[in-house]
Structure formats: C-alpha cells, structure tokens
Amino acid sequence: MEAAPHTPAEPTPPANPVELTVTSPEQMRELGRRLAKLLRAGDLVLLSGELGAGKTTLTRGLGEGLGVRGAVTSPTFVIARVHPSLGDGPPLVHVDAYRLSGGLDEMEDLDLDVSLPESVIVVEWGEGKVEELTEDRLQVVIHRAVGDTADEVRRVTLTGLGGRWAAADLTVLSA
C-alpha cells in the first residue's frame, strides 16, 4: 500500500490586526512598555515604517518593559545590540537591518537563529530579510505623515502571525 503524499500544514492565518493611534514619543515608549508584557523568549518582532516613525522609540520602551541593561539606541552602524536582562527575563536583541540589502543569508553572521529561542529579537527594517527565522512573529507597522511636518501622530498596526500569536489578545495594548 502506497503512503499518502505528505502535505505541509497550512500556515496559521494572521491574527486580526490591531490599529492604535499614538500622539507623542512618550506614548510610543509606553506602547513599547505595554507590549513587553506580552513578549517572551523566542519572540520575533519586525518593525517597519518611515525614517523617524518611532521604531527605535518603541524598542526603547520594550527594553524598559523587559528590564534589560543598557540604553536602547539605534544600532544602525553596529547592526545589532544585545541587551541582557537585569532580572530573570529574556535578553533583548535589537537589530537594524536598514543597511543590509540581502535576505537571511546576509544576516546569518548575526546568529539570530541561535539567539531566538532564549531572546526577544526586534528587527527594524527586517521585512524580506528575517521572516525565514520563524513563521511566528509580530509585525508592527508605524505610519506617520510624510513631508515637512511636525505632526507627532502615528498610526501603529500590530499583526500577529503564526500559532504563537493566534490566541494573543493584542487589543489589551489599546487600553
């Protein structure tokens, strides 16, 4: 008797996206602190948005919420920074892929696949570069007004992908 052909499991559909409005850098940091309460070791967070949208500000709040050591600043020129936990939580690995043109191959030197199980990894500008690390990830898109504007309002869309985020209630972030 011939075995039935193997068909891979269908990927888990994305959770319903949650949209939030943030009106100041402090509110963006606070969003990061609240989001940190939902994160755990093994989580991959992809941040995207225009230059100056608030990706690093959100990550700074994540670092505060996770209780990690060191000031969270943009790792643009060093590509990645590891912030060890000051307590019993996971370390934060903060990656800025802006200057990297290739996909996961170019990022292989960072050993993100090795760090992922015990860390929270946040990748700015990571779309098309790190999705192969895991199908379980949180995508955060920050929209801001473009052009010559002092408008601080940001529209933040959070979308959980994969089984890890299927049951996560991202609406608690709007509280």
mmCIF file of C-alpha atoms in Angstrom:
data_model
loop_
_atom_site.group_PDB
_atom_site.id
_atom_site.type_symbol
_atom_site.label_atom_id
_atom_site.label_comp_id
_atom_site.label_asym_id
_atom_site.label_seq_id
_atom_site.Cartn_x
_atom_site.Cartn_y
_atom_site.Cartn_z
ATOM 1 C CA MET A 1 0.000 0.000 0.000
ATOM 2 C CA GLU A 2 1.362 3.367 -1.033
ATOM 3 C CA ALA A 3 1.691 6.107 1.561
ATOM 4 C CA ALA A 4 -0.333 9.247 1.066
ATOM 5 C CA PRO A 5 1.770 12.171 -0.134
ATOM 6 C CA HIS A 6 2.928 14.490 2.615
ATOM 7 C CA THR A 7 1.305 17.877 2.534
ATOM 8 C CA PRO A 8 2.722 20.533 4.820
ATOM 9 C CA ALA A 9 0.408 22.064 7.356
ATOM 10 C CA GLU A 10 -1.301 25.220 6.244
ATOM 11 C CA PRO A 11 0.315 28.255 7.850
ATOM 12 C CA THR A 12 -1.706 29.800 10.614
ATOM 13 C CA PRO A 13 -3.577 32.807 9.222
ATOM 14 C CA PRO A 14 -2.627 36.176 10.685
ATOM 15 C CA ALA A 15 -4.491 37.286 13.776
ATOM 16 C CA ASN A 16 -6.762 40.257 13.347
ATOM 17 C CA PRO A 17 -4.563 43.324 13.153
ATOM 18 C CA VAL A 18 -4.879 45.901 15.905
ATOM 19 C CA GLU A 19 -4.597 49.576 14.987
ATOM 20 C CA LEU A 20 -3.601 52.182 17.542
ATOM 21 C CA THR A 21 -3.054 55.931 17.396
ATOM 22 C CA VAL A 22 -0.016 57.318 19.185
ATOM 23 C CA THR A 23 0.322 61.071 19.562
ATOM 24 C CA SER A 24 3.758 61.555 21.150
ATOM 25 C CA PRO A 25 7.148 59.888 21.576
ATOM 26 C CA GLU A 26 6.297 59.210 25.250
ATOM 27 C CA GLN A 27 3.128 57.374 24.190
ATOM 28 C CA MET A 28 5.234 55.313 21.743
ATOM 29 C CA ARG A 29 7.595 54.357 24.581
ATOM 30 C CA GLU A 30 4.600 53.490 26.760
ATOM 31 C CA LEU A 31 3.248 51.268 23.976
ATOM 32 C CA GLY A 32 6.611 49.502 23.978
ATOM 33 C CA ARG A 33 6.445 49.008 27.753
ATOM 34 C CA ARG A 34 2.924 47.525 27.463
ATOM 35 C CA LEU A 35 3.920 45.317 24.523
ATOM 36 C CA ALA A 36 6.887 43.984 26.514
ATOM 37 C CA LYS A 37 4.415 42.379 28.939
ATOM 38 C CA LEU A 38 3.130 40.185 26.082
ATOM 39 C CA LEU A 39 6.572 39.142 24.844
ATOM 40 C CA ARG A 40 8.583 36.102 25.856
ATOM 41 C CA ALA A 41 11.783 34.354 24.887
ATOM 42 C CA GLY A 42 11.581 33.144 21.299
ATOM 43 C CA ASP A 43 9.528 36.085 20.029
ATOM 44 C CA LEU A 44 10.480 37.861 16.818
ATOM 45 C CA VAL A 45 9.158 41.386 16.314
ATOM 46 C CA LEU A 46 9.514 43.072 12.914
ATOM 47 C CA LEU A 47 9.260 46.865 12.914
ATOM 48 C CA SER A 48 8.663 48.853 9.763
ATOM 49 C CA GLY A 49 7.880 52.452 8.983
ATOM 50 C CA GLU A 50 9.365 55.595 7.519
ATOM 51 C CA LEU A 51 12.579 57.098 8.851
ATOM 52 C CA GLY A 52 11.682 58.902 12.067
ATOM 53 C CA ALA A 53 8.435 56.973 12.532
ATOM 54 C CA GLY A 54 9.325 55.818 16.045
ATOM 55 C CA LYS A 55 10.741 52.301 15.641
ATOM 56 C CA THR A 56 13.669 52.898 17.988
ATOM 57 C CA THR A 57 11.456 54.807 20.438
ATOM 58 C CA LEU A 58 9.108 51.808 20.578
ATOM 59 C CA THR A 59 12.096 49.498 21.083
ATOM 60 C CA ARG A 60 13.362 51.734 23.894
ATOM 61 C CA GLY A 61 10.019 51.163 25.633
ATOM 62 C CA LEU A 62 10.315 47.417 25.009
ATOM 63 C CA GLY A 63 13.723 47.446 26.676
ATOM 64 C CA GLU A 64 12.319 49.307 29.684
ATOM 65 C CA GLY A 65 9.388 46.903 29.912
ATOM 66 C CA LEU A 66 11.629 43.838 29.608
ATOM 67 C CA GLY A 67 14.015 45.255 32.216
ATOM 68 C CA VAL A 68 17.194 44.999 30.182
ATOM 69 C CA ARG A 69 20.593 46.567 30.723
ATOM 70 C CA GLY A 70 21.916 49.433 28.661
ATOM 71 C CA ALA A 71 20.379 52.321 26.826
ATOM 72 C CA VAL A 72 18.413 51.173 23.802
ATOM 73 C CA THR A 73 19.624 53.287 20.906
ATOM 74 C CA SER A 74 19.538 52.768 17.173
ATOM 75 C CA PRO A 75 22.025 50.054 16.190
ATOM 76 C CA THR A 76 22.278 51.421 12.623
ATOM 77 C CA PHE A 77 26.060 51.377 12.436
ATOM 78 C CA VAL A 78 26.695 48.269 14.548
ATOM 79 C CA ILE A 79 23.733 46.377 13.023
ATOM 80 C CA ALA A 80 22.800 44.609 16.288
ATOM 81 C CA ARG A 81 22.989 45.139 20.033
ATOM 82 C CA VAL A 82 22.286 42.619 22.775
ATOM 83 C CA HIS A 83 20.760 43.974 25.975
ATOM 84 C CA PRO A 84 20.988 41.360 28.753
ATOM 85 C CA SER A 85 18.145 41.100 31.227
ATOM 86 C CA LEU A 86 18.652 42.680 34.638
ATOM 87 C CA GLY A 87 16.263 40.086 36.094
ATOM 88 C CA ASP A 88 15.046 36.678 35.062
ATOM 89 C CA GLY A 89 13.507 37.759 31.747
ATOM 90 C CA PRO A 90 14.893 37.255 28.257
ATOM 91 C CA PRO A 91 17.588 39.444 26.754
ATOM 92 C CA LEU A 92 16.615 41.892 24.016
ATOM 93 C CA VAL A 93 18.430 41.613 20.688
ATOM 94 C CA HIS A 94 17.882 44.851 18.758
ATOM 95 C CA VAL A 95 18.761 44.690 15.054
ATOM 96 C CA ASP A 96 18.713 47.460 12.474
ATOM 97 C CA ALA A 97 18.708 45.873 9.014
ATOM 98 C CA TYR A 98 18.472 49.206 7.154
ATOM 99 C CA ARG A 99 21.985 48.949 5.724
ATOM 100 C CA LEU A 100 21.665 45.269 4.818
ATOM 101 C CA SER A 101 20.478 44.620 1.285
ATOM 102 C CA GLY A 102 20.342 40.826 1.308
ATOM 103 C CA GLY A 103 17.960 38.442 2.980
ATOM 104 C CA LEU A 104 18.586 35.954 5.760
ATOM 105 C CA ASP A 105 21.905 34.904 4.174
ATOM 106 C CA GLU A 106 23.428 38.319 4.836
ATOM 107 C CA MET A 107 22.049 38.296 8.366
ATOM 108 C CA GLU A 108 23.408 34.812 9.081
ATOM 109 C CA ASP A 109 26.560 36.265 10.655
ATOM 110 C CA LEU A 110 24.370 37.739 13.393
ATOM 111 C CA ASP A 111 23.367 34.213 14.524
ATOM 112 C CA LEU A 112 19.783 35.324 15.093
ATOM 113 C CA ASP A 113 18.611 31.736 14.716
ATOM 114 C CA VAL A 114 20.839 30.807 17.656
ATOM 115 C CA SER A 115 19.693 33.764 19.782
ATOM 116 C CA LEU A 116 15.969 33.442 19.026
ATOM 117 C CA PRO A 117 14.996 30.626 21.431
ATOM 118 C CA GLU A 118 16.223 32.475 24.532
ATOM 119 C CA SER A 119 15.786 36.097 23.434
ATOM 120 C CA VAL A 120 13.251 38.617 22.240
ATOM 121 C CA ILE A 121 14.534 39.755 18.852
ATOM 122 C CA VAL A 122 13.382 43.098 17.455
ATOM 123 C CA VAL A 123 14.371 43.849 13.860
ATOM 124 C CA GLU A 124 13.933 47.297 12.368
ATOM 125 C CA TRP A 125 13.713 47.276 8.550
ATOM 126 C CA GLY A 126 13.559 43.459 8.617
ATOM 127 C CA GLU A 127 10.832 42.816 6.063
ATOM 128 C CA GLY A 128 12.033 40.438 3.384
ATOM 129 C CA LYS A 129 15.144 39.662 5.418
ATOM 130 C CA VAL A 130 14.310 37.649 8.543
ATOM 131 C CA GLU A 131 10.880 36.090 8.058
ATOM 132 C CA GLU A 132 12.524 32.709 7.442
ATOM 133 C CA LEU A 133 13.660 32.601 11.070
ATOM 134 C CA THR A 134 10.156 31.636 12.209
ATOM 135 C CA GLU A 135 6.585 31.747 10.987
ATOM 136 C CA ASP A 136 5.637 33.015 14.460
ATOM 137 C CA ARG A 137 6.262 36.733 14.517
ATOM 138 C CA LEU A 138 4.699 40.040 15.375
ATOM 139 C CA GLN A 139 4.699 42.615 12.622
ATOM 140 C CA VAL A 140 4.487 46.232 13.730
ATOM 141 C CA VAL A 141 3.995 48.889 11.073
ATOM 142 C CA ILE A 142 4.253 52.531 12.110
ATOM 143 C CA HIS A 143 2.667 55.059 9.749
ATOM 144 C CA ARG A 144 3.420 58.751 10.035
ATOM 145 C CA ALA A 145 2.682 61.821 7.981
ATOM 146 C CA VAL A 146 5.435 62.373 5.452
ATOM 147 C CA GLY A 147 6.867 65.623 4.176
ATOM 148 C CA ASP A 148 7.693 68.791 6.050
ATOM 149 C CA THR A 149 5.529 68.293 9.099
ATOM 150 C CA ALA A 150 5.849 68.460 12.858
ATOM 151 C CA ASP A 151 2.903 66.071 13.191
ATOM 152 C CA GLU A 152 3.644 63.614 16.020
ATOM 153 C CA VAL A 153 0.604 61.408 15.316
ATOM 154 C CA ARG A 154 1.459 57.825 14.396
ATOM 155 C CA ARG A 155 -0.835 55.005 13.315
ATOM 156 C CA VAL A 156 0.529 51.709 14.598
ATOM 157 C CA THR A 157 -0.700 48.405 13.168
ATOM 158 C CA LEU A 158 0.224 45.201 15.009
ATOM 159 C CA THR A 159 -0.349 41.859 13.302
ATOM 160 C CA GLY A 160 0.485 38.522 14.906
ATOM 161 C CA LEU A 161 1.487 35.712 12.557
ATOM 162 C CA GLY A 162 1.722 32.008 13.345
ATOM 163 C CA GLY A 163 0.476 29.830 16.153
ATOM 164 C CA ARG A 164 2.273 31.817 18.867
ATOM 165 C CA TRP A 165 0.117 34.864 18.150
ATOM 166 C CA ALA A 166 -3.130 33.110 17.146
ATOM 167 C CA ALA A 167 -4.635 33.408 20.626
ATOM 168 C CA ALA A 168 -2.790 36.539 21.756
ATOM 169 C CA ASP A 169 -5.074 39.423 22.627
ATOM 170 C CA LEU A 170 -3.326 42.454 21.146
ATOM 171 C CA THR A 171 -6.335 44.630 21.937
ATOM 172 C CA VAL A 172 -5.008 44.959 25.511
ATOM 173 C CA LEU A 173 -2.424 47.334 24.060
ATOM 174 C CA SER A 174 -5.092 49.915 23.316
ATOM 175 C CA ALA A 175 -6.006 50.263 26.987
#
